[in-house]
JSON list of C-alpha atoms in Angstrom, two decimals:
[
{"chain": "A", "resi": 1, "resn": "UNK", "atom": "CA", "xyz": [0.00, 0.00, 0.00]},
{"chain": "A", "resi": 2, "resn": "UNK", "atom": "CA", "xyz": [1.63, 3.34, -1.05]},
{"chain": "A", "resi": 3, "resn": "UNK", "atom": "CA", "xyz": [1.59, 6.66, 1.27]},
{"chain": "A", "resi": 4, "resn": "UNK", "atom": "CA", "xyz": [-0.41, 8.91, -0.35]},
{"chain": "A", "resi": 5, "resn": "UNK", "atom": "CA", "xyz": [1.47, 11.57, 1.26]},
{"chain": "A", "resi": 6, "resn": "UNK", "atom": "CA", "xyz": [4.61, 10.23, 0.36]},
{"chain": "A", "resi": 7, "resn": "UNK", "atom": "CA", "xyz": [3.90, 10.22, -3.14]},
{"chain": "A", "resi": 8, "resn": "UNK", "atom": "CA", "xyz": [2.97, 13.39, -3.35]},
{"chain": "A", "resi": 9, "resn": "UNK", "atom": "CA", "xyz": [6.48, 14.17, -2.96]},
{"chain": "A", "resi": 10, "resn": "UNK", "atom": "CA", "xyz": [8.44, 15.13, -5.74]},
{"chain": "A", "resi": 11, "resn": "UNK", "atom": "CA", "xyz": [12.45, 16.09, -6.61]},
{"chain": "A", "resi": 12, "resn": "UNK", "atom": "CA", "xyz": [11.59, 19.49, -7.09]},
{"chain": "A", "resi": 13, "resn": "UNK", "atom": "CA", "xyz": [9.23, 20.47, -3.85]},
{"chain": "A", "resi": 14, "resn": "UNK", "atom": "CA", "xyz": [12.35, 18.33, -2.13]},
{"chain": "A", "resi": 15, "resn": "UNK", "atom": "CA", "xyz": [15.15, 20.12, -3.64]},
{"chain": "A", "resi": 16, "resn": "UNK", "atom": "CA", "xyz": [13.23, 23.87, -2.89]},
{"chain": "A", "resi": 17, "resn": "UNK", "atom": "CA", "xyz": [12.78, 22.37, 0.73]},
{"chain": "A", "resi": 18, "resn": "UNK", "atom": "CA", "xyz": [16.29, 21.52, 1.25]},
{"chain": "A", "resi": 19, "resn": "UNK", "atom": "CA", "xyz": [17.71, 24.84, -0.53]},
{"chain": "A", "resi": 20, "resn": "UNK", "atom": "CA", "xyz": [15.27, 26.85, 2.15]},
{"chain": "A", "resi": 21, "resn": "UNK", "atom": "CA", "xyz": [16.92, 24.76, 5.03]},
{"chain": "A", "resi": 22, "resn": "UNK", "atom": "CA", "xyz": [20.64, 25.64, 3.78]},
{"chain": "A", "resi": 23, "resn": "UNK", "atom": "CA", "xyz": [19.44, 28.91, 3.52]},
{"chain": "A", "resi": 24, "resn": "UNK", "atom": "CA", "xyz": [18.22, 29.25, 7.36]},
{"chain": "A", "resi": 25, "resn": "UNK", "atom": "CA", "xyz": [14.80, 29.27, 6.26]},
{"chain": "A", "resi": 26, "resn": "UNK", "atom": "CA", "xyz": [13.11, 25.97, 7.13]},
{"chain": "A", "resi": 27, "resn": "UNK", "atom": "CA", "xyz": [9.58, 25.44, 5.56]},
{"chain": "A", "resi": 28, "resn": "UNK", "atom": "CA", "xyz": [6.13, 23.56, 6.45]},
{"chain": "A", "resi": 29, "resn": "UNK", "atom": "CA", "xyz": [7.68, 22.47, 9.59]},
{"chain": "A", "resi": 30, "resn": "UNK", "atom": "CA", "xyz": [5.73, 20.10, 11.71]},
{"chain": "A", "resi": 31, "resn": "UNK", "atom": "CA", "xyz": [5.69, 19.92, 15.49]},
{"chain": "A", "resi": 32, "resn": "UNK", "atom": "CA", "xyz": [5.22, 17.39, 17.69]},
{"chain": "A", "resi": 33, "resn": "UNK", "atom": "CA", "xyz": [5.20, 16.90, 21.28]},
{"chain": "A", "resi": 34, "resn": "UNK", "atom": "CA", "xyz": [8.56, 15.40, 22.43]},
{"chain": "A", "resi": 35, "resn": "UNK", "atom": "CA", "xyz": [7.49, 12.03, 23.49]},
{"chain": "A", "resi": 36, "resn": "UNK", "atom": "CA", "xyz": [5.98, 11.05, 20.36]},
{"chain": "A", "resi": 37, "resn": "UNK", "atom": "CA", "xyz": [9.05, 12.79, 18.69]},
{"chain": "A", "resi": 38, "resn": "UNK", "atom": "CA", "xyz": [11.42, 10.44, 20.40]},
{"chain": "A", "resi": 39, "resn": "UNK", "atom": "CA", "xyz": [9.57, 7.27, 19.69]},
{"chain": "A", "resi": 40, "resn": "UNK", "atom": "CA", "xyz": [9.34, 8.06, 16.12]},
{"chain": "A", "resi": 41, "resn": "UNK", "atom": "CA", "xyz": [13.10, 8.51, 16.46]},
{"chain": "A", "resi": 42, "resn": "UNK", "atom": "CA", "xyz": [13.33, 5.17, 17.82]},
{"chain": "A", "resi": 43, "resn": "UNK", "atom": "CA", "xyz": [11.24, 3.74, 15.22]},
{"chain": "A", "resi": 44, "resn": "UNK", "atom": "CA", "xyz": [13.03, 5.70, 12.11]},
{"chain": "A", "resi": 45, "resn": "UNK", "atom": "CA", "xyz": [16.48, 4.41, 13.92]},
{"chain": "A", "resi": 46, "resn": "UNK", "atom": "CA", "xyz": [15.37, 1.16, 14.11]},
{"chain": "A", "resi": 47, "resn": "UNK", "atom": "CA", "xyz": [14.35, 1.07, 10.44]},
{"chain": "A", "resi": 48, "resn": "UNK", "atom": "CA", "xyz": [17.55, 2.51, 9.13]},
{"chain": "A", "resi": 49, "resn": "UNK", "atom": "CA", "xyz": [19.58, -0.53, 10.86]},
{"chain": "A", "resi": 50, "resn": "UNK", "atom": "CA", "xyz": [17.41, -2.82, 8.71]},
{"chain": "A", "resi": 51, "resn": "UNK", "atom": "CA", "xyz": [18.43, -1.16, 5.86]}
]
């Protein structure tokens, strides 16, 4: 099943997102509280080592 989010993503939209972030300008920023934030950490490290 594909994100529908995801997919939505695209190498230009990424490429204008990271230029804004060299720049000191970081866009459509999402917060969440910190204990979510540091299980989805867990969950994104745990992924990576499967990789």
């Amino acid at each position: 099943c594909e994100c529908s989010t995801m997919a939505r993503i695209d190498p230009q939209h990424l490429a204008w997102t990271l230029e804004n972030i060299l720049q000191n300008n970081p866009v459509n920023i999402i917060k969440v509280p910190l204990k979510e934030s540091i299980s989805a950490k867990l969950a994104l490290d745990r992924m990576l080592e499967i990789s």
